[in-house]
mmCIF file of C-alpha atoms in Angstrom:
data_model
loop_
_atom_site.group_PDB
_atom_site.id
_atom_site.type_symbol
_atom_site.label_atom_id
_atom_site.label_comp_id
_atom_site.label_asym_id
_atom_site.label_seq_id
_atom_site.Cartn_x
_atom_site.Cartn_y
_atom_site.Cartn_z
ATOM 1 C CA UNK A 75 104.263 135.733 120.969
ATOM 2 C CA UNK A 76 108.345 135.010 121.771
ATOM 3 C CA UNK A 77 110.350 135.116 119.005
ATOM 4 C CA UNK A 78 111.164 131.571 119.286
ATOM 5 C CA UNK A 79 107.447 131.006 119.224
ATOM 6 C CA UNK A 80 107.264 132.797 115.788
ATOM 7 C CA UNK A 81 109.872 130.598 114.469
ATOM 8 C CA UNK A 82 108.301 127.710 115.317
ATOM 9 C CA UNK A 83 105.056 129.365 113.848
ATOM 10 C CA UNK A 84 106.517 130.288 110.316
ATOM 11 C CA UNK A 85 108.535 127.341 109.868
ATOM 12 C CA UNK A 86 105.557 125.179 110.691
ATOM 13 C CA UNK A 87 103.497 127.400 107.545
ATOM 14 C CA UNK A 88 106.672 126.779 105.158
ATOM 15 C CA UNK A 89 107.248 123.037 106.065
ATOM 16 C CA UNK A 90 103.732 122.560 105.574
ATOM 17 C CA UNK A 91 103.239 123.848 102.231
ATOM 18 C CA UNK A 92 106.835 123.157 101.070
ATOM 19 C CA UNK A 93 108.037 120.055 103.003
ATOM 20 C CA UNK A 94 111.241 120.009 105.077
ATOM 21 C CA UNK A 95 113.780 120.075 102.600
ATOM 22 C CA UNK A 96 112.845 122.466 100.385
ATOM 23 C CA UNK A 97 112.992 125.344 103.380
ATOM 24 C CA UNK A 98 115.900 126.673 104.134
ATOM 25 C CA UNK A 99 116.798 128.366 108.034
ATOM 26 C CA UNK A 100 117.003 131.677 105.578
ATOM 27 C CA UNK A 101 113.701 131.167 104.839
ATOM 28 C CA UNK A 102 112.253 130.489 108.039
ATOM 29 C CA UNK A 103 114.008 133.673 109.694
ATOM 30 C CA UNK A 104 113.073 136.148 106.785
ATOM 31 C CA UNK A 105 109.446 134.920 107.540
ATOM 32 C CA UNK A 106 109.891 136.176 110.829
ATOM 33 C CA UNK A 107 111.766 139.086 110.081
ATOM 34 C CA UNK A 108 114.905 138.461 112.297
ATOM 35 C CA UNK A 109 118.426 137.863 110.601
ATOM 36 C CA UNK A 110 119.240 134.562 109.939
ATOM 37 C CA UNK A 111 122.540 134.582 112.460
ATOM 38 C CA UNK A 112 119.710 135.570 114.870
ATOM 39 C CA UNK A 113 117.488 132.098 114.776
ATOM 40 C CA UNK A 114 120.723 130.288 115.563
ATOM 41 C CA UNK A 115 120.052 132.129 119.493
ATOM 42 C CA UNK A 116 117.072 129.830 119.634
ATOM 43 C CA UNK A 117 117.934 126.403 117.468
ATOM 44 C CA UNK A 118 120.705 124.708 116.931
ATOM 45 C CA UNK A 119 119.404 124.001 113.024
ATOM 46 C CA UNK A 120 116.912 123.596 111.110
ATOM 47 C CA UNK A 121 116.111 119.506 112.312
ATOM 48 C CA UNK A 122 116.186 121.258 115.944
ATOM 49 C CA UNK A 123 112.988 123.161 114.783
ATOM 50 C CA UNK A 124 111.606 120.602 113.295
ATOM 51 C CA UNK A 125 111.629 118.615 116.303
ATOM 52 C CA UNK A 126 110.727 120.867 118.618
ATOM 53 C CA UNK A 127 107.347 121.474 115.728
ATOM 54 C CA UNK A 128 106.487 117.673 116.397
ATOM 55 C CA UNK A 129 107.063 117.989 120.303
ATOM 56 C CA UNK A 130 104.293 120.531 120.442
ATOM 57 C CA UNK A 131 102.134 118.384 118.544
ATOM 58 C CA UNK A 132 102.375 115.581 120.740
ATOM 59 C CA UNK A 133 101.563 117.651 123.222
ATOM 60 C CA UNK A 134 98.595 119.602 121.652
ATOM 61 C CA UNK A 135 97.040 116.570 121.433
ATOM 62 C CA UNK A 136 98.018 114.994 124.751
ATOM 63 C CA UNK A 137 96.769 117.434 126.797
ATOM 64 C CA UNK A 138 93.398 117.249 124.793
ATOM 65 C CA UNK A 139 93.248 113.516 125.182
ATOM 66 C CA UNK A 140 93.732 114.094 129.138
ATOM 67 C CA UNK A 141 90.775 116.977 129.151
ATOM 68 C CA UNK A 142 88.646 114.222 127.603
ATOM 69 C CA UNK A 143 89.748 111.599 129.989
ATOM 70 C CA UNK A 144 90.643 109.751 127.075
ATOM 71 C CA UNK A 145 94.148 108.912 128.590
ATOM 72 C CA UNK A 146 95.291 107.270 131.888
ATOM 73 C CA UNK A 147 98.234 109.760 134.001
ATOM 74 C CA UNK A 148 101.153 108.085 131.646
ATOM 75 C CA UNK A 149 99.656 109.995 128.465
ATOM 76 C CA UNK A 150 98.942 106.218 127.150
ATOM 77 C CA UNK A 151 95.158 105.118 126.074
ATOM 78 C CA UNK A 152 93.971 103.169 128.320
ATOM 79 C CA UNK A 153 90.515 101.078 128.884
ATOM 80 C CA UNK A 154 90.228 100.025 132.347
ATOM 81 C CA UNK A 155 86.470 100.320 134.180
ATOM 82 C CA UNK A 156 86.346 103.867 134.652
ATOM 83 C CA UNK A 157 86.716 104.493 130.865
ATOM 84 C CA UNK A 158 83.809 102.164 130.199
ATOM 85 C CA UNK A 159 81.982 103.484 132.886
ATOM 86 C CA UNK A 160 82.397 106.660 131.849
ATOM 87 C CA UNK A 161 81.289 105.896 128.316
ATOM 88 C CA UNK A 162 78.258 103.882 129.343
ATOM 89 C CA UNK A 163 76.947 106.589 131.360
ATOM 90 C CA UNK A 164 77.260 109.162 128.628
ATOM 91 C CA UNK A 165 74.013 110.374 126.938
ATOM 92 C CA UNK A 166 73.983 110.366 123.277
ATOM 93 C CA UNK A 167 74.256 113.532 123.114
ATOM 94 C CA UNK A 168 77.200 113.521 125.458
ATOM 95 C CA UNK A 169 78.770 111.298 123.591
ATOM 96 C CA UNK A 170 78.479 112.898 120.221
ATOM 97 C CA UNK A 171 79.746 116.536 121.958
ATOM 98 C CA UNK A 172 82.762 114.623 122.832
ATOM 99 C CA UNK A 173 83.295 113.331 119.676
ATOM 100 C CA UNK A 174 82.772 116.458 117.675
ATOM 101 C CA UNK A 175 84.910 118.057 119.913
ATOM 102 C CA UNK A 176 88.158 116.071 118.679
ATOM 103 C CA UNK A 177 86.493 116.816 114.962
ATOM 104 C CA UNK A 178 86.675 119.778 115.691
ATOM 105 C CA UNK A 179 89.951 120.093 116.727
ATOM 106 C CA UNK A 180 91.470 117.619 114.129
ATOM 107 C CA UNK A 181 89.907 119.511 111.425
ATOM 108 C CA UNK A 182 89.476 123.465 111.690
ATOM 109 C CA UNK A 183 92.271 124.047 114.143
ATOM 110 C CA UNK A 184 95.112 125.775 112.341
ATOM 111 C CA UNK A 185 98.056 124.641 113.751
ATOM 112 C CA UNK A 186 96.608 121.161 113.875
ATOM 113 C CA UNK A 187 95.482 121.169 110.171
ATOM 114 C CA UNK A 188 99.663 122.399 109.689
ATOM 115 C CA UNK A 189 100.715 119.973 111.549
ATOM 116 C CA UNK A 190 98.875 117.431 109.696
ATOM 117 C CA UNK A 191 100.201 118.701 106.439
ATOM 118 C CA UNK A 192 103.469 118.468 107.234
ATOM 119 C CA UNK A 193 103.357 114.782 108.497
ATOM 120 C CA UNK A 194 101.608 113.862 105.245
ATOM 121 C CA UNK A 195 104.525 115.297 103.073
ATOM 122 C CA UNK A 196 107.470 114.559 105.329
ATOM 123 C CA UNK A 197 106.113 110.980 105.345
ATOM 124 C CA UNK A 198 107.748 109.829 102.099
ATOM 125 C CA UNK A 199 110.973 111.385 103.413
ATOM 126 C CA UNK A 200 111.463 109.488 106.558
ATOM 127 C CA UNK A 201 110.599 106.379 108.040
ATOM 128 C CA UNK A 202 110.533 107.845 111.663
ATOM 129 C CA UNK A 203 108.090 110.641 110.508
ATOM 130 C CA UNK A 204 105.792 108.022 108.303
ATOM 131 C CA UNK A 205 105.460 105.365 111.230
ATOM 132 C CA UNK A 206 104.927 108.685 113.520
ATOM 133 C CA UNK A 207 102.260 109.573 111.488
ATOM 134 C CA UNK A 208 100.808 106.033 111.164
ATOM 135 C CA UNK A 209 100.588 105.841 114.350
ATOM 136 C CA UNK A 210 99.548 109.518 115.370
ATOM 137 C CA UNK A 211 96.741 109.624 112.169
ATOM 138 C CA UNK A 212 94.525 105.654 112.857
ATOM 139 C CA UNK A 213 97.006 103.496 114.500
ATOM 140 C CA UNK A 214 96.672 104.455 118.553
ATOM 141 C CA UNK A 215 92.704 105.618 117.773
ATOM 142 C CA UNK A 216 92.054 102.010 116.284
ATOM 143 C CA UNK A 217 93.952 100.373 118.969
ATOM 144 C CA UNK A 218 91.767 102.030 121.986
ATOM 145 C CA UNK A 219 88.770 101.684 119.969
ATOM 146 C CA UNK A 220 88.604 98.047 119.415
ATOM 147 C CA UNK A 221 89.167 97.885 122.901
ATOM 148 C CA UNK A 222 86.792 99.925 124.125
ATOM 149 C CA UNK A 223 84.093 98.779 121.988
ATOM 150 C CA UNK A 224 85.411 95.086 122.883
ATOM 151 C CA UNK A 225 85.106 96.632 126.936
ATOM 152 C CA UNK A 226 81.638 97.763 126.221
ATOM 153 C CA UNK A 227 79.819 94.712 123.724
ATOM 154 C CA UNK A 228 81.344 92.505 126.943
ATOM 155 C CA UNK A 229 79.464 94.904 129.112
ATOM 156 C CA UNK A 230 76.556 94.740 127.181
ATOM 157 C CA UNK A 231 76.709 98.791 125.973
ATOM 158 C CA UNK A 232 76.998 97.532 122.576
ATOM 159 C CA UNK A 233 75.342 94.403 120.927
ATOM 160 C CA UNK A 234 77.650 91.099 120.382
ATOM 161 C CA UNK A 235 79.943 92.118 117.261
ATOM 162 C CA UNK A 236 83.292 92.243 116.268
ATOM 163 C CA UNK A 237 85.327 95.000 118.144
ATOM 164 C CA UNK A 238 88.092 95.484 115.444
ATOM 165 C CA UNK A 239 85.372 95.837 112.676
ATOM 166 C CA UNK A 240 83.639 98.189 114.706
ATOM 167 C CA UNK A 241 86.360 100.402 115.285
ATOM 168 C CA UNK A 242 86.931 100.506 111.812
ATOM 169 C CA UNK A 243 83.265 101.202 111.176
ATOM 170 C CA UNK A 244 83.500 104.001 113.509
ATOM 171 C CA UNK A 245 86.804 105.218 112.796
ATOM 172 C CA UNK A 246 87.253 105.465 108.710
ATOM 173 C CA UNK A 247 84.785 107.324 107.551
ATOM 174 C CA UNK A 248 85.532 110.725 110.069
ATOM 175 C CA UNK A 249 89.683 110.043 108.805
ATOM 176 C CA UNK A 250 88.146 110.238 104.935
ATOM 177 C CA UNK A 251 86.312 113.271 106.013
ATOM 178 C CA UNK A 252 89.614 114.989 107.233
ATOM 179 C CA UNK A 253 90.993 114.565 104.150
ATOM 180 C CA UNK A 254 87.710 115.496 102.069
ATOM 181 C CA UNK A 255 87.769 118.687 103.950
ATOM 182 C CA UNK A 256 90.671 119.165 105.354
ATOM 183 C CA UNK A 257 91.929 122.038 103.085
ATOM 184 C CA UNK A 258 88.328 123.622 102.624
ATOM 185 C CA UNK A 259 87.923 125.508 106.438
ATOM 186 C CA UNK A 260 84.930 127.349 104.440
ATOM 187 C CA UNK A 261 82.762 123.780 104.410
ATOM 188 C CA UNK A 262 83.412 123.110 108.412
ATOM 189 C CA UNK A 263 79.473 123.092 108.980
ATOM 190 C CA UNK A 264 79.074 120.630 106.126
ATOM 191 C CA UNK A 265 81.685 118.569 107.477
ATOM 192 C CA UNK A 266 80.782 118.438 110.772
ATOM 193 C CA UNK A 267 76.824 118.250 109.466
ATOM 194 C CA UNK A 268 77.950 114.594 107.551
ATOM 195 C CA UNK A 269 80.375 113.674 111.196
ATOM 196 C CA UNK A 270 77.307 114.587 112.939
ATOM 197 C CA UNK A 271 75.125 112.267 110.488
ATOM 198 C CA UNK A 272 77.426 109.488 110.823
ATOM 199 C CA UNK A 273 77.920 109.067 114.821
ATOM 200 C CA UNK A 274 73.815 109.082 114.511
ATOM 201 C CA UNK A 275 74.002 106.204 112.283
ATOM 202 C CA UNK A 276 76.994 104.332 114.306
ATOM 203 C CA UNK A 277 74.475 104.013 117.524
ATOM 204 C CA UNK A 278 71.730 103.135 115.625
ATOM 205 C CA UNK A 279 73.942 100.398 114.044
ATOM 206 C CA UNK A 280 75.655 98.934 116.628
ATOM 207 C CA UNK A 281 73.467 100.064 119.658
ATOM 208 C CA UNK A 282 71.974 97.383 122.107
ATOM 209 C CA UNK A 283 69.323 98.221 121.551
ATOM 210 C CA UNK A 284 69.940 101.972 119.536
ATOM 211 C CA UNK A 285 69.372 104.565 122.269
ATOM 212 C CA UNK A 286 66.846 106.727 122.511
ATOM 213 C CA UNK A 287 67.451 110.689 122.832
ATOM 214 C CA UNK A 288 68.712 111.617 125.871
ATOM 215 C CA UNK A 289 69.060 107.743 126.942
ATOM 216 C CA UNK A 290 72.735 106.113 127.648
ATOM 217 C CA UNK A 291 74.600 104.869 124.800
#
Protein backbone atom coordinates (compact mmCIF):
# COMPACT_ATOMS: atom_id res chain seq x y z
CA UNK A 1 0.00 0.00 0.00
CA UNK A 2 1.36 3.82 -1.18
CA UNK A 3 1.57 6.08 1.38
CA UNK A 4 -1.05 8.17 -0.06
CA UNK A 5 -3.16 5.05 -0.01
CA UNK A 6 -2.63 4.79 3.82
CA UNK A 7 -3.74 8.25 4.25
CA UNK A 8 -6.68 7.83 2.59
CA UNK A 9 -7.06 4.51 4.66
CA UNK A 10 -6.59 6.09 8.23
CA UNK A 11 -8.37 9.16 7.62
CA UNK A 12 -11.29 7.19 6.28
CA UNK A 13 -11.13 5.01 10.07
CA UNK A 14 -10.93 8.54 11.98
CA UNK A 15 -13.65 10.39 9.90
CA UNK A 16 -15.72 7.50 10.37
CA UNK A 17 -15.73 7.14 13.97
CA UNK A 18 -15.08 10.86 14.68
CA UNK A 19 -16.70 12.83 11.80
CA UNK A 20 -14.80 15.36 9.68
CA UNK A 21 -14.31 18.06 11.93
CA UNK A 22 -13.26 16.66 14.83
CA UNK A 23 -9.91 15.12 12.91
CA UNK A 24 -7.30 17.07 12.49
CA UNK A 25 -4.40 16.52 9.30
CA UNK A 26 -2.13 15.82 12.68
CA UNK A 27 -4.20 13.18 13.37
CA UNK A 28 -4.54 11.58 10.19
CA UNK A 29 -0.60 11.60 9.56
CA UNK A 30 0.34 10.29 13.15
CA UNK A 31 -2.08 7.38 12.21
CA UNK A 32 0.08 6.70 9.48
CA UNK A 33 3.19 7.36 11.03
CA UNK A 34 4.61 10.04 8.59
CA UNK A 35 5.16 13.75 9.84
CA UNK A 36 2.50 15.91 9.38
CA UNK A 37 4.62 18.43 6.84
CA UNK A 38 4.90 15.06 5.01
CA UNK A 39 0.93 14.45 4.09
CA UNK A 40 0.98 17.94 2.62
CA UNK A 41 3.34 15.91 -0.48
CA UNK A 42 0.11 14.11 -1.21
CA UNK A 43 -3.05 16.64 -0.30
CA UNK A 44 -3.45 19.90 -0.47
CA UNK A 45 -5.68 19.71 3.06
CA UNK A 46 -7.62 17.97 4.86
CA UNK A 47 -11.16 18.65 2.45
CA UNK A 48 -8.64 17.38 -0.43
CA UNK A 49 -8.71 13.95 1.43
CA UNK A 50 -11.91 13.99 2.08
CA UNK A 51 -12.79 14.26 -1.41
CA UNK A 52 -10.62 12.14 -2.83
CA UNK A 53 -12.34 9.38 0.25
CA UNK A 54 -15.80 9.99 -1.56
CA UNK A 55 -14.23 9.69 -5.18
CA UNK A 56 -13.20 6.16 -4.37
CA UNK A 57 -16.50 5.41 -3.17
CA UNK A 58 -18.21 6.35 -6.15
CA UNK A 59 -16.11 4.35 -7.80
CA UNK A 60 -16.14 1.18 -5.55
CA UNK A 61 -19.48 1.03 -6.25
CA UNK A 62 -19.52 1.94 -9.94
CA UNK A 63 -17.41 -0.51 -11.03
CA UNK A 64 -19.57 -3.12 -9.04
CA UNK A 65 -22.74 -1.84 -10.60
CA UNK A 66 -20.96 -2.34 -14.18
CA UNK A 67 -19.76 -6.15 -13.13
CA UNK A 68 -23.47 -6.69 -12.45
CA UNK A 69 -24.60 -5.09 -15.60
CA UNK A 70 -26.59 -3.03 -13.48
CA UNK A 71 -25.38 0.19 -15.34
CA UNK A 72 -25.41 1.29 -19.04
CA UNK A 73 -21.42 2.57 -20.37
CA UNK A 74 -22.24 6.28 -18.82
CA UNK A 75 -22.10 4.74 -15.13
CA UNK A 76 -26.02 5.83 -15.06
CA UNK A 77 -28.89 3.06 -14.22
CA UNK A 78 -30.47 2.36 -16.92
CA UNK A 79 -33.62 -0.02 -17.96
CA UNK A 80 -33.71 -0.48 -21.56
CA UNK A 81 -34.59 -4.30 -23.03
CA UNK A 82 -31.46 -5.91 -22.33
CA UNK A 83 -31.79 -5.15 -18.57
CA UNK A 84 -35.23 -6.72 -18.55
CA UNK A 85 -34.16 -9.37 -20.59
CA UNK A 86 -31.53 -10.07 -18.61
CA UNK A 87 -33.62 -10.14 -15.46
CA UNK A 88 -36.39 -12.25 -16.94
CA UNK A 89 -34.08 -14.86 -17.92
CA UNK A 90 -32.47 -15.12 -14.52
CA UNK A 91 -33.29 -18.22 -12.39
CA UNK A 92 -34.30 -17.59 -8.92
CA UNK A 93 -31.50 -18.58 -7.77
CA UNK A 94 -29.61 -16.34 -10.12
CA UNK A 95 -31.34 -13.71 -9.14
CA UNK A 96 -31.00 -14.01 -5.43
CA UNK A 97 -26.86 -14.62 -5.96
CA UNK A 98 -26.96 -11.30 -7.54
CA UNK A 99 -28.69 -9.75 -4.99
CA UNK A 100 -26.77 -11.10 -2.07
CA UNK A 101 -23.87 -10.21 -3.78
CA UNK A 102 -24.50 -6.28 -3.39
CA UNK A 103 -25.59 -7.41 0.44
CA UNK A 104 -22.76 -8.55 0.69
CA UNK A 105 -20.79 -5.91 -0.34
CA UNK A 106 -22.97 -3.10 1.26
CA UNK A 107 -22.75 -4.78 4.49
CA UNK A 108 -19.46 -6.78 5.53
CA UNK A 109 -17.09 -4.94 3.26
CA UNK A 110 -14.86 -2.74 5.39
CA UNK A 111 -14.18 0.11 3.56
CA UNK A 112 -17.76 0.16 2.39
CA UNK A 113 -19.24 -0.20 5.95
CA UNK A 114 -16.51 3.17 6.61
CA UNK A 115 -17.63 4.75 4.03
CA UNK A 116 -21.12 4.43 5.05
CA UNK A 117 -20.33 5.70 8.48
CA UNK A 118 -18.90 8.59 7.50
CA UNK A 119 -21.78 9.73 5.13
CA UNK A 120 -24.21 9.10 7.99
CA UNK A 121 -22.30 11.54 10.37
CA UNK A 122 -21.05 14.09 7.87
CA UNK A 123 -24.71 14.28 6.77
CA UNK A 124 -25.87 16.79 9.40
CA UNK A 125 -22.78 18.84 8.50
CA UNK A 126 -23.35 19.48 4.90
CA UNK A 127 -25.99 19.67 2.54
CA UNK A 128 -23.78 18.38 -0.42
CA UNK A 129 -22.75 15.28 1.68
CA UNK A 130 -26.59 14.64 3.04
CA UNK A 131 -28.23 14.88 -0.57
CA UNK A 132 -24.99 12.67 -1.65
CA UNK A 133 -25.93 10.28 0.68
CA UNK A 134 -29.69 10.44 -0.08
CA UNK A 135 -29.09 9.75 -3.15
CA UNK A 136 -26.10 7.17 -2.88
CA UNK A 137 -28.09 5.17 0.31
CA UNK A 138 -32.27 4.63 -1.51
CA UNK A 139 -32.61 7.43 -3.87
CA UNK A 140 -30.84 6.02 -7.39
CA UNK A 141 -31.77 2.13 -6.09
CA UNK A 142 -35.55 3.24 -5.81
CA UNK A 143 -35.41 5.12 -8.96
CA UNK A 144 -34.12 1.96 -11.19
CA UNK A 145 -36.26 -0.24 -9.25
CA UNK A 146 -39.61 1.15 -9.88
CA UNK A 147 -38.56 1.10 -13.26
CA UNK A 148 -37.51 -2.06 -13.66
CA UNK A 149 -40.24 -3.66 -11.88
CA UNK A 150 -42.60 -1.16 -13.97
CA UNK A 151 -40.31 -2.78 -17.29
CA UNK A 152 -41.03 -6.22 -16.10
CA UNK A 153 -45.11 -6.20 -14.63
CA UNK A 154 -45.48 -4.52 -18.45
CA UNK A 155 -43.65 -7.56 -19.65
CA UNK A 156 -45.57 -9.76 -17.74
CA UNK A 157 -42.35 -11.02 -15.31
CA UNK A 158 -44.22 -9.65 -12.51
CA UNK A 159 -48.08 -9.61 -11.88
CA UNK A 160 -50.06 -6.12 -12.52
CA UNK A 161 -49.04 -3.91 -9.35
CA UNK A 162 -47.75 -0.76 -8.52
CA UNK A 163 -43.99 -0.36 -9.51
CA UNK A 164 -43.11 2.42 -6.93
CA UNK A 165 -44.73 0.32 -4.07
CA UNK A 166 -42.91 -2.54 -5.16
CA UNK A 167 -39.67 -1.07 -5.12
CA UNK A 168 -40.27 0.02 -1.83
CA UNK A 169 -41.43 -3.44 -0.83
CA UNK A 170 -38.29 -4.76 -2.16
CA UNK A 171 -36.01 -2.14 -1.24
CA UNK A 172 -36.71 -1.10 2.68
CA UNK A 173 -36.49 -3.86 4.49
CA UNK A 174 -32.56 -4.99 3.16
CA UNK A 175 -31.69 -0.75 3.95
CA UNK A 176 -33.24 -1.52 7.74
CA UNK A 177 -31.13 -4.57 7.78
CA UNK A 178 -27.89 -2.50 7.02
CA UNK A 179 -28.49 -0.54 9.74
CA UNK A 180 -29.68 -3.50 12.16
CA UNK A 181 -26.40 -5.04 11.40
CA UNK A 182 -24.35 -2.87 10.09
CA UNK A 183 -21.95 -2.48 13.10
CA UNK A 184 -22.27 -6.27 14.21
CA UNK A 185 -19.79 -8.06 11.22
CA UNK A 186 -20.05 -11.13 13.84
CA UNK A 187 -24.06 -11.66 12.82
CA UNK A 188 -23.28 -11.52 8.79
CA UNK A 189 -24.84 -15.16 8.43
CA UNK A 190 -27.90 -14.03 10.36
CA UNK A 191 -28.18 -11.10 8.30
CA UNK A 192 -27.79 -12.45 5.18
CA UNK A 193 -30.02 -15.71 6.54
CA UNK A 194 -33.20 -12.90 7.13
CA UNK A 195 -31.95 -11.00 3.28
CA UNK A 196 -32.03 -14.44 2.06
CA UNK A 197 -35.63 -15.04 3.73
CA UNK A 198 -36.93 -11.93 2.42
CA UNK A 199 -36.00 -12.03 -1.52
CA UNK A 200 -37.85 -15.67 -1.03
CA UNK A 201 -40.84 -13.96 0.15
CA UNK A 202 -40.61 -10.89 -2.50
CA UNK A 203 -41.11 -13.60 -5.54
CA UNK A 204 -43.56 -15.39 -3.90
CA UNK A 205 -45.39 -12.02 -3.38
CA UNK A 206 -45.21 -10.36 -6.37
CA UNK A 207 -44.36 -13.32 -8.78
CA UNK A 208 -46.65 -14.03 -11.88
CA UNK A 209 -47.23 -16.66 -10.97
CA UNK A 210 -44.28 -17.23 -7.89
CA UNK A 211 -41.56 -19.26 -9.62
CA UNK A 212 -40.73 -22.44 -9.04
CA UNK A 213 -36.97 -23.52 -8.10
CA UNK A 214 -34.81 -23.30 -10.73
CA UNK A 215 -37.70 -21.64 -13.00
CA UNK A 216 -37.32 -17.80 -14.36
CA UNK A 217 -38.35 -15.12 -12.15
Amino acid sequence: MSTRERILSEALTLFSQRGFDAVSVRDIARAVGIKEASLYNHFANKQAIFDSILREYADRWGSLFSRLQLTGEDGQFTVDERTVAMYGQMTREQFNAMAAVLFEAYLKDNINVKLRKLLTIEQYRNPDIAALFKRLSFEDSLTFQTALFGAMIRAGLFGPTDPQMMALAFFSPIFLLFYQYGDQPERFEEARAVFTRHIDHFHEKYGAPAPKKGSTL
